[in-house]
């Protein structure tokens, strides 16, 4: 089994096929979307492939050390880096192919007009500890 | 096994150990170990006197710890800690513990965790699941809180307002894992109410009961947030409402008004309305004026603007909102709501979408996005 992180982007990823912001959907479309995501997570739990998922606030802050004293802080992603994470899901699957399949299924969630959003999800494998080497 | 009895005994047992001379942090550890032992052994072998059993076991645990720490100086020293044998004195120390756990040296988060363990008798694991953090993380947080208390004078009573704030924080943490923190907060506040005659304690208890009574109707399928006006009022727990109202009336009759009694009065007026349309908004605004006078809180000012909007129309609400700090959470959502009622749908939809962006919880974000979507659908049709 290998763990993968699925990243949903507010921005930074290529545009979705069905690219309409959520506040332009109808309430029924929103309800269908949320229901799809819940069913999806429940299905992964059923197959033992679900680890965790969280939504993130779009408001972020960059912080770095500046020696002693209060660390400097700057408002959320720098203008030139357009990346912004909306949320993530961690899955634990048998193969890379299965991870692709799961990500594709999540990307299929219905959106405006009841048609799939087909958003781009970023798929990142977890790095693991060095395996034991027998000499 | 009666786990709630076990929890109720914890503060008393802790009090006994501290009065015998154990320092708070060590006593608290010892009581926790005794509780864990009780959870393991009571089902098969119930004690005749649970409290005495707990005191004895906790005291032994405390001595074990004290002995191992002082072993270099010889075991004799520890023996001097032995208490005179005899019946356990039955003074209620819970009240004292409440104040201790709300000590000003602690951050609100630490105070809540320590209260749940020392006064509530929850195990670290239960508190950790309620907060969705690993047990080790919570254990560290609690021992840090106890370290902060060491060296602090523990004999003088703290500020009762802090105790009430901590209990209200516990209540608002809601629930997760196998412990319902709202119910736990109500239990602890009940206990406190029987031990003091402060009408504000009664006010807080009434407030919790009135909120709790409406809990089932507050979320829809999938954790969806249901606003007050749309809640199914037949699902409100009328027994709890009646109890809350009675407690509140008794407190108000004593004529020592405070913020919790005032908030409970507002909650009671909502609970009292058979339909959202029949809510007595005029009286609610009067209570908000009182609350603003008592607290001067900007959040109260914001909520008051909502009430004014209901009582005197959206324009009056917007006028009341003009004196509120726009940087407050929920400000944009309130403005969107008032503008929608005033007929400015385009701006309202934009503001709902903007508010959704700034929301701090998923249900709140989804709710605000739905509000924006609802208005845009109206505009299209």
Coordinates of C-alpha atoms in Angstrom, one line a residue:
Chain A
X1 CA 0.0 0.0 0.0
X2 CA 1.2 3.5 -0.7
X3 CA -0.1 6.8 0.4
X4 CA -1.0 9.6 -1.9
X5 CA -2.0 13.2 -1.3
X6 CA -4.7 14.6 -3.6
X7 CA -4.6 18.3 -3.7
X8 CA -7.5 20.4 -4.7
X9 CA -6.6 23.9 -5.9
X10 CA -8.5 27.2 -5.5
X11 CA -6.2 28.4 -8.3
X12 CA -2.9 27.4 -9.7
X13 CA -4.1 24.3 -11.4
X14 CA -5.2 24.3 -15.1
X15 CA -8.9 25.4 -15.4
X16 CA -11.6 22.7 -15.0
X17 CA -13.5 21.5 -18.0
X18 CA -16.7 22.7 -16.4
X19 CA -15.2 25.9 -15.1
X20 CA -17.9 27.9 -13.2
X21 CA -17.3 29.2 -9.6
X22 CA -19.4 27.6 -7.0
X23 CA -21.4 30.7 -6.1
X24 CA -22.8 30.6 -9.7
X25 CA -24.2 27.1 -9.2
X26 CA -27.8 26.5 -8.2
X27 CA -28.4 25.3 -4.6
X28 CA -29.5 21.9 -6.0
X29 CA -26.2 21.6 -7.9
X30 CA -24.3 22.4 -4.7
X31 CA -26.2 19.8 -2.8
X32 CA -25.4 17.2 -5.5
X33 CA -21.8 18.1 -5.4
X34 CA -21.5 17.8 -1.6
X35 CA -23.4 14.5 -1.7
X36 CA -21.0 13.1 -4.4
X37 CA -18.0 14.0 -2.3
X38 CA -19.5 12.4 0.8
X39 CA -20.4 9.2 -1.0
X40 CA -17.0 9.1 -2.6
X41 CA -15.2 9.3 0.8
X42 CA -17.6 6.7 2.3
X43 CA -16.8 4.4 -0.7
X44 CA -13.1 4.7 -0.1
X45 CA -13.6 4.0 3.6
X46 CA -15.4 0.9 2.6
X47 CA -12.5 -0.3 0.5
X48 CA -10.0 0.7 3.2
X49 CA -8.4 3.3 1.0
X50 CA -9.4 6.4 2.8
X51 CA -7.0 8.1 5.2
X52 CA -8.1 11.7 5.9
X53 CA -9.4 14.8 4.1
X54 CA -9.7 18.4 5.1
X55 CA -10.9 21.6 3.5
X56 CA -8.6 24.6 3.9
X57 CA -9.4 28.3 4.2
X58 CA -8.3 30.4 1.2
X59 CA -6.7 32.9 3.6
X60 CA -3.1 32.0 4.2
X61 CA 0.0 33.7 5.6
X62 CA 3.7 33.3 4.7
X63 CA 6.0 33.3 7.7
X64 CA 9.8 32.9 7.9
X65 CA 12.4 33.2 10.6
X66 CA 14.2 36.5 10.8
X67 CA 16.6 35.7 13.6
X68 CA 15.6 36.7 17.1
X69 CA 12.3 38.5 17.8
X70 CA 9.0 38.2 16.1
X71 CA 9.1 36.4 12.8
X72 CA 8.1 38.4 9.7
X73 CA 4.7 37.6 8.2
X74 CA 3.3 38.5 4.8
X75 CA -0.1 38.0 3.4
X76 CA -1.0 34.8 1.8
X77 CA 0.6 33.4 -1.4
X78 CA 2.9 35.9 -3.1
X79 CA 1.4 37.6 -6.1
X80 CA 3.8 35.8 -8.5
X81 CA 3.0 32.4 -7.2
X82 CA -0.6 31.7 -8.1
X83 CA -0.9 28.5 -6.3
X84 CA -3.6 28.2 -3.6
X85 CA -4.8 25.0 -1.9
X86 CA -8.5 24.5 -1.3
X87 CA -8.2 21.2 0.5
X88 CA -6.7 17.8 0.5
X89 CA -7.4 14.1 0.7
X90 CA -5.0 11.3 1.7
X91 CA -5.6 7.9 0.2
X92 CA -3.8 4.6 0.8
X93 CA -3.9 2.5 -2.3
X94 CA -2.3 -0.6 -3.8
X95 CA -0.9 0.9 -6.9
X96 CA -0.2 4.2 -8.7
X97 CA -2.8 3.2 -11.3
X98 CA -5.4 2.9 -8.5
X99 CA -4.4 6.3 -7.2
X100 CA -5.0 7.8 -10.7
X101 CA -8.4 6.0 -10.9
X102 CA -9.4 7.4 -7.5
X103 CA -8.3 11.0 -8.4
X104 CA -10.2 10.8 -11.7
X105 CA -13.3 9.7 -9.8
X106 CA -13.0 12.6 -7.4
X107 CA -12.6 15.0 -10.3
X108 CA -15.9 13.7 -11.8
X109 CA -17.9 15.4 -9.0
X110 CA -21.0 17.1 -10.5
X111 CA -20.9 20.9 -10.8
X112 CA -22.8 23.6 -12.8
X113 CA -25.6 22.2 -14.9
X114 CA -25.2 18.8 -13.3
X115 CA -22.2 18.2 -15.5
X116 CA -18.9 16.9 -14.0
X117 CA -16.5 19.6 -12.9
X118 CA -13.6 17.7 -14.2
X119 CA -11.1 19.7 -12.2
X120 CA -7.4 19.0 -12.2
X121 CA -6.3 17.4 -9.0
X122 CA -2.7 17.2 -8.0
X123 CA -1.5 13.7 -7.1
X124 CA 1.6 13.5 -4.9
X125 CA 3.0 10.3 -3.5
X126 CA 4.2 10.3 0.1
X127 CA 7.9 9.8 0.6
X128 CA 8.6 6.9 3.0
X129 CA 11.4 6.0 5.3
X130 CA 14.3 4.2 3.8
X131 CA 13.5 0.5 3.5
X132 CA 15.7 -1.9 5.4
X133 CA 18.6 -3.0 3.3
X134 CA 20.0 -6.4 3.8
X135 CA 23.6 -6.7 2.9
Chain B
X1 CA -20.1 0.0 35.4
X2 CA -21.3 3.5 36.2
X3 CA -18.8 5.7 34.4
X4 CA -20.6 8.9 35.2
X5 CA -20.4 8.2 38.9
X6 CA -16.7 7.7 38.5
X7 CA -16.4 11.1 36.7
X8 CA -18.4 12.8 39.5
X9 CA -16.1 11.5 42.1
X10 CA -12.9 12.7 40.5
X11 CA -12.9 16.3 41.8
X12 CA -13.6 15.2 45.3
X13 CA -10.8 12.7 45.3
X14 CA -8.4 15.2 43.8
X15 CA -9.4 17.6 46.5
X16 CA -8.7 15.0 49.2
X17 CA -5.2 14.4 47.9
X18 CA -4.4 18.1 47.6
X19 CA -5.6 18.7 51.1
X20 CA -3.4 15.9 52.4
X21 CA -0.4 17.8 51.0
X22 CA 0.1 16.5 47.5
X23 CA 0.9 19.2 44.9
X24 CA -1.8 19.7 42.3
X25 CA 0.1 18.3 39.3
X26 CA 1.2 15.1 41.1
X27 CA -2.2 14.6 42.6
X28 CA -3.9 15.0 39.2
X29 CA -1.6 12.4 37.7
X30 CA -2.3 10.0 40.5
X31 CA -6.1 10.5 40.2
X32 CA -5.9 9.8 36.5
X33 CA -4.1 6.6 37.1
X34 CA -6.6 5.6 39.7
X35 CA -9.4 6.3 37.2
X36 CA -7.8 4.1 34.6
X37 CA -7.4 1.3 37.2
X38 CA -11.0 1.7 38.1
X39 CA -12.2 1.5 34.5
X40 CA -10.2 -1.8 34.2
X41 CA -11.1 -3.4 37.5
X42 CA -14.5 -2.2 38.6
X43 CA -16.6 -4.1 36.0
X44 CA -15.3 -7.4 37.4
X45 CA -14.8 -6.3 41.0
X46 CA -17.0 -3.4 42.0
X47 CA -15.9 -1.6 45.2
X48 CA -18.2 -1.3 48.2
X49 CA -17.3 2.4 48.6
X50 CA -16.2 3.8 45.2
X51 CA -15.0 7.1 46.6
X52 CA -12.9 5.5 49.4
X53 CA -11.5 3.0 46.8
X54 CA -10.5 5.9 44.5
X55 CA -8.9 7.9 47.3
X56 CA -6.9 4.9 48.5
X57 CA -5.8 3.9 45.0
X58 CA -4.9 7.5 44.0
X59 CA -3.1 8.0 47.3
X60 CA -1.0 4.9 46.7
X61 CA -0.2 6.0 43.2
X62 CA 0.8 9.3 44.5
X63 CA 3.0 7.7 47.1
X64 CA 4.6 5.4 44.5
X65 CA 5.5 8.4 42.4
X66 CA 6.7 10.4 45.4
X67 CA 8.8 7.4 46.6
X68 CA 10.4 6.9 43.3
X69 CA 11.3 10.5 43.1
X70 CA 12.7 10.7 46.6
X71 CA 14.2 7.2 46.6
X72 CA 17.6 8.7 46.7
X73 CA 16.8 10.3 50.0
X74 CA 15.4 7.1 51.4
X75 CA 12.0 5.6 51.6
X76 CA 11.4 6.8 55.1
X77 CA 10.7 10.3 53.9
X78 CA 7.8 9.0 51.8
X79 CA 6.3 7.1 54.7
X80 CA 5.8 10.4 56.5
X81 CA 3.4 11.3 53.8
X82 CA 1.1 8.6 55.1
X83 CA -2.2 10.1 56.2
X84 CA -3.9 9.2 59.4
X85 CA -6.3 6.4 58.7
X86 CA -10.0 7.0 59.1
X87 CA -13.0 8.0 57.2
X88 CA -12.5 10.3 54.2
X89 CA -13.8 13.8 55.0
X90 CA -16.8 14.7 52.8
X91 CA -16.1 18.3 51.9
X92 CA -16.9 19.2 48.3
X93 CA -13.8 20.5 46.7
X94 CA -15.3 20.8 43.2
X95 CA -15.8 24.5 43.4
X96 CA -12.2 25.1 44.4
X97 CA -11.1 23.0 41.5
X98 CA -13.2 24.9 39.1
X99 CA -11.4 28.1 40.1
X100 CA -8.0 26.4 40.0
X101 CA -8.6 25.1 36.4
X102 CA -9.7 28.6 35.3
X103 CA -6.5 30.1 36.7
X104 CA -5.5 33.3 34.9
X105 CA -2.0 31.8 34.2
X106 CA -3.6 29.4 31.8
X107 CA -4.6 30.0 28.2
X108 CA -8.3 29.3 27.5
X109 CA -7.4 26.1 25.6
X110 CA -5.3 24.8 28.5
X111 CA -8.0 25.8 31.0
X112 CA -10.6 23.8 29.0
X113 CA -8.4 20.7 28.8
X114 CA -7.5 20.8 32.5
X115 CA -11.1 21.4 33.6
X116 CA -12.3 18.4 31.5
X117 CA -9.8 16.2 33.2
X118 CA -9.6 17.5 36.8
X119 CA -13.3 18.5 37.2
X120 CA -14.9 16.5 34.5
X121 CA -13.0 13.3 35.2
X122 CA -12.6 12.6 31.5
X123 CA -9.5 10.6 30.6
X124 CA -6.8 12.1 28.4
X125 CA -7.9 9.8 25.6
X126 CA -11.5 11.0 25.7
X127 CA -10.4 14.6 25.7
X128 CA -8.1 13.9 22.8
X129 CA -10.8 12.2 20.7
X130 CA -13.2 15.1 21.4
X131 CA -10.6 17.5 20.0
X132 CA -9.5 15.1 17.2
X133 CA -5.8 15.2 18.2
X134 CA -3.5 12.3 19.1
X135 CA -3.6 11.2 22.7
X136 CA 0.1 12.0 23.2
X137 CA -0.5 15.6 22.0
X138 CA -3.3 16.1 24.5
X139 CA -1.3 14.5 27.3
X140 CA 1.5 17.1 26.6
X141 CA -1.0 20.0 26.5
X142 CA -2.3 18.9 29.9
X143 CA 1.0 18.5 31.5
X144 CA 2.1 21.9 30.2
X145 CA -1.0 23.4 31.7
X146 CA -0.1 21.8 35.1
X147 CA 3.5 23.0 34.9
X148 CA 2.2 26.5 34.4
X149 CA 0.2 26.1 37.6
X150 CA 3.1 25.0 39.6
X151 CA 4.4 27.7 41.8
X152 CA 1.2 29.7 41.4
X153 CA -0.7 30.4 44.7
X154 CA -3.6 28.0 44.6
X155 CA -5.5 29.1 47.7
X156 CA -7.1 32.3 46.5
X157 CA -10.2 32.0 44.5
X158 CA -10.0 33.0 40.9
X159 CA -12.4 35.2 38.9
X160 CA -15.9 33.5 38.7
X161 CA -16.3 35.1 35.2
X162 CA -13.3 33.1 34.0
X163 CA -14.8 29.8 35.3
X164 CA -18.0 30.6 33.5
X165 CA -16.1 31.4 30.3
X166 CA -14.2 28.1 30.5
X167 CA -17.5 26.2 30.9
X168 CA -19.0 28.1 28.0
X169 CA -15.9 27.2 25.8
X170 CA -16.4 23.5 26.7
X171 CA -20.0 23.8 25.7
X172 CA -19.2 25.4 22.4
X173 CA -16.6 22.8 21.5
X174 CA -19.6 20.6 20.7
X175 CA -18.8 17.0 20.3
X176 CA -16.6 14.5 18.7
X177 CA -15.5 11.0 19.7
X178 CA -17.5 9.3 22.5
X179 CA -17.8 12.3 24.7
X180 CA -20.4 15.0 24.1
X181 CA -18.7 18.1 25.4
X182 CA -21.9 20.1 25.3
X183 CA -23.6 17.6 27.6
X184 CA -20.5 17.5 29.7
X185 CA -20.5 21.3 30.1
X186 CA -24.1 21.2 31.1
X187 CA -23.3 18.6 33.8
X188 CA -20.5 20.6 35.2
X189 CA -22.4 23.9 35.1
X190 CA -25.3 22.1 37.0
X191 CA -22.8 20.9 39.6
X192 CA -21.4 24.5 39.9
X193 CA -25.0 25.9 40.1
X194 CA -25.8 23.7 43.2
X195 CA -22.6 24.9 44.9
X196 CA -22.9 28.6 44.4
X197 CA -25.6 31.2 44.5
X198 CA -24.4 33.4 41.7
X199 CA -27.3 34.2 39.3
X200 CA -24.8 34.3 36.4
X201 CA -24.1 30.6 36.9
X202 CA -27.8 29.9 36.6
X203 CA -27.9 32.2 33.6
X204 CA -25.1 30.2 31.9
X205 CA -26.9 27.0 32.7
X206 CA -30.2 28.3 31.3
X207 CA -28.3 29.5 28.1
X208 CA -26.7 26.1 27.6
X209 CA -30.0 24.3 28.1
X210 CA -31.8 26.6 25.6
X211 CA -29.1 26.1 23.0
X212 CA -28.9 22.4 23.6
X213 CA -32.7 22.1 23.2
X214 CA -32.4 23.3 19.6
X215 CA -29.4 21.3 18.6
X216 CA -31.1 18.5 16.7
X217 CA -32.7 21.0 14.3
X218 CA -29.6 23.0 13.7
X219 CA -28.0 20.7 11.2
X220 CA -29.5 19.0 8.2
X221 CA -28.3 15.9 6.2
X222 CA -24.5 15.8 5.8
X223 CA -23.8 18.3 8.6
X224 CA -25.5 21.1 6.6
X225 CA -26.1 24.2 8.6
X226 CA -29.8 25.1 9.0
X227 CA -30.4 28.8 10.0
X228 CA -32.8 29.6 12.8
X229 CA -35.6 30.8 10.6
X230 CA -35.7 27.5 8.7
X231 CA -35.3 25.1 11.6
X232 CA -38.0 22.5 12.2
X233 CA -39.3 23.7 15.5
X234 CA -41.1 20.5 16.3
X235 CA -37.7 18.9 16.8
X236 CA -36.8 21.3 19.6
X237 CA -36.7 19.7 23.0
X238 CA -39.5 21.4 24.9
X239 CA -38.6 19.8 28.3
X240 CA -35.1 21.4 28.1
X241 CA -36.6 24.7 27.0
X242 CA -39.0 24.7 29.9
X243 CA -36.3 23.9 32.3
X244 CA -34.0 26.6 30.9
X245 CA -36.8 29.2 31.1
X246 CA -37.6 28.3 34.7
X247 CA -33.9 28.5 35.8
X248 CA -33.6 31.8 33.9
X249 CA -36.7 33.4 35.5
X250 CA -35.5 32.5 39.0
X251 CA -32.1 34.0 38.2
X252 CA -33.6 37.2 36.7
X253 CA -35.8 37.6 39.8
X254 CA -32.8 38.2 41.9
X255 CA -32.1 41.4 40.0
X256 CA -28.4 40.9 39.5
X257 CA -28.3 40.9 35.7
X258 CA -25.2 39.7 33.9
X259 CA -24.2 38.8 30.3
X260 CA -25.2 35.1 30.5
X261 CA -28.6 35.9 31.9
X262 CA -29.1 38.4 29.1
X263 CA -27.9 36.0 26.4
X264 CA -30.2 33.3 27.9
X265 CA -33.1 35.8 27.8
X266 CA -32.5 36.3 24.1
X267 CA -32.3 32.5 23.5
X268 CA -35.5 32.1 25.5
X269 CA -37.4 34.6 23.3
X270 CA -36.3 32.6 20.2
X271 CA -37.2 29.3 21.9
X272 CA -40.6 30.7 22.8
X273 CA -41.7 31.7 19.3
X274 CA -44.0 29.1 17.7
X275 CA -42.8 30.2 14.2
X276 CA -39.8 32.3 13.1
X277 CA -42.3 35.1 12.0
X278 CA -43.7 35.3 15.5
X279 CA -40.4 36.0 17.1
X280 CA -40.6 39.0 19.4
X281 CA -37.7 40.9 17.8
X282 CA -38.6 44.2 19.5
X283 CA -37.9 42.6 22.9
X284 CA -34.8 40.9 21.6
X285 CA -33.4 44.3 20.5
X286 CA -34.0 45.6 24.1
X287 CA -32.0 42.6 25.5
X288 CA -29.3 43.3 23.0
X289 CA -29.1 46.9 24.1
X290 CA -28.7 45.6 27.7
X291 CA -26.1 43.1 26.6
X292 CA -24.2 45.8 24.7
X293 CA -24.3 48.0 27.8
X294 CA -22.9 45.1 29.9
X295 CA -20.2 43.9 27.6
X296 CA -19.5 46.6 25.0
X297 CA -18.6 43.7 22.7
X298 CA -18.3 44.4 19.0
X299 CA -19.8 40.9 18.3
X300 CA -22.9 41.9 20.3
X301 CA -23.1 45.1 18.3
X302 CA -23.1 43.0 15.1
X303 CA -25.8 40.6 16.4
X304 CA -27.8 43.6 17.6
X305 CA -27.8 45.0 14.0
X306 CA -29.4 41.7 12.8
X307 CA -32.1 42.0 15.5
X308 CA -32.7 45.6 14.6
X309 CA -33.1 44.6 10.9
X310 CA -35.8 42.1 11.9
X311 CA -37.6 44.4 14.3
X312 CA -37.5 47.7 12.3
X313 CA -36.7 46.6 8.8
X314 CA -33.5 46.2 6.7
X315 CA -32.8 49.9 6.4
X316 CA -32.7 50.3 10.2
X317 CA -30.5 47.2 10.4
X318 CA -28.1 48.7 7.9
X319 CA -28.0 51.9 9.8
X320 CA -27.2 49.9 13.0
X321 CA -24.6 48.0 11.1
X322 CA -22.8 51.3 10.1
X323 CA -21.4 51.6 13.6
X324 CA -20.0 48.0 13.5
X325 CA -16.3 47.2 12.7
X326 CA -16.3 45.8 9.2
X327 CA -13.3 43.6 10.1
X328 CA -15.4 41.3 12.3
X329 CA -16.1 37.8 11.2
X330 CA -19.6 37.4 9.9
X331 CA -19.9 41.2 9.2
X332 CA -20.0 40.6 5.4
X333 CA -22.6 37.8 5.8
X334 CA -24.8 40.1 8.0
X335 CA -24.5 42.9 5.4
X336 CA -25.4 40.5 2.6
X337 CA -28.5 39.3 4.5
X338 CA -29.7 42.9 5.2
X339 CA -29.1 44.0 1.6
X340 CA -31.0 41.0 0.3
X341 CA -34.0 42.0 2.4
X342 CA -33.6 45.6 1.2
X343 CA -33.9 44.3 -2.3
X344 CA -30.3 44.8 -3.5
X345 CA -29.9 41.3 -4.7
X346 CA -26.8 41.7 -7.0
X347 CA -24.7 43.2 -4.2
X348 CA -26.1 40.7 -1.7
X349 CA -25.0 37.7 -3.9
X350 CA -21.5 39.1 -4.3
X351 CA -21.2 39.7 -0.5
X352 CA -22.4 36.2 0.3
X353 CA -19.7 34.8 -2.0
X354 CA -17.1 37.0 -0.4
X355 CA -18.3 35.9 3.1
X356 CA -18.1 32.3 2.0
X357 CA -14.4 32.9 1.1
X358 CA -13.7 34.2 4.6
X359 CA -15.7 31.5 6.5
X360 CA -13.9 29.6 9.2
X361 CA -15.8 26.3 9.1
X362 CA -16.9 24.1 6.2
X363 CA -20.6 24.1 7.2
X364 CA -20.5 27.9 7.4
X365 CA -18.7 28.2 4.0
X366 CA -21.1 25.8 2.3
X367 CA -24.1 27.6 3.8
X368 CA -22.9 31.0 2.6
X369 CA -22.1 29.6 -0.9
X370 CA -25.6 28.2 -1.1
X371 CA -27.0 31.6 -0.1
X372 CA -25.1 33.2 -3.0
X373 CA -26.2 30.5 -5.3
X374 CA -29.9 30.9 -4.2
X375 CA -29.9 34.6 -5.0
X376 CA -28.1 34.2 -8.3
X377 CA -30.8 31.7 -9.3
X378 CA -33.5 34.2 -8.3
X379 CA -31.7 36.8 -10.5
X380 CA -31.6 34.5 -13.5
X381 CA -35.3 33.5 -13.3

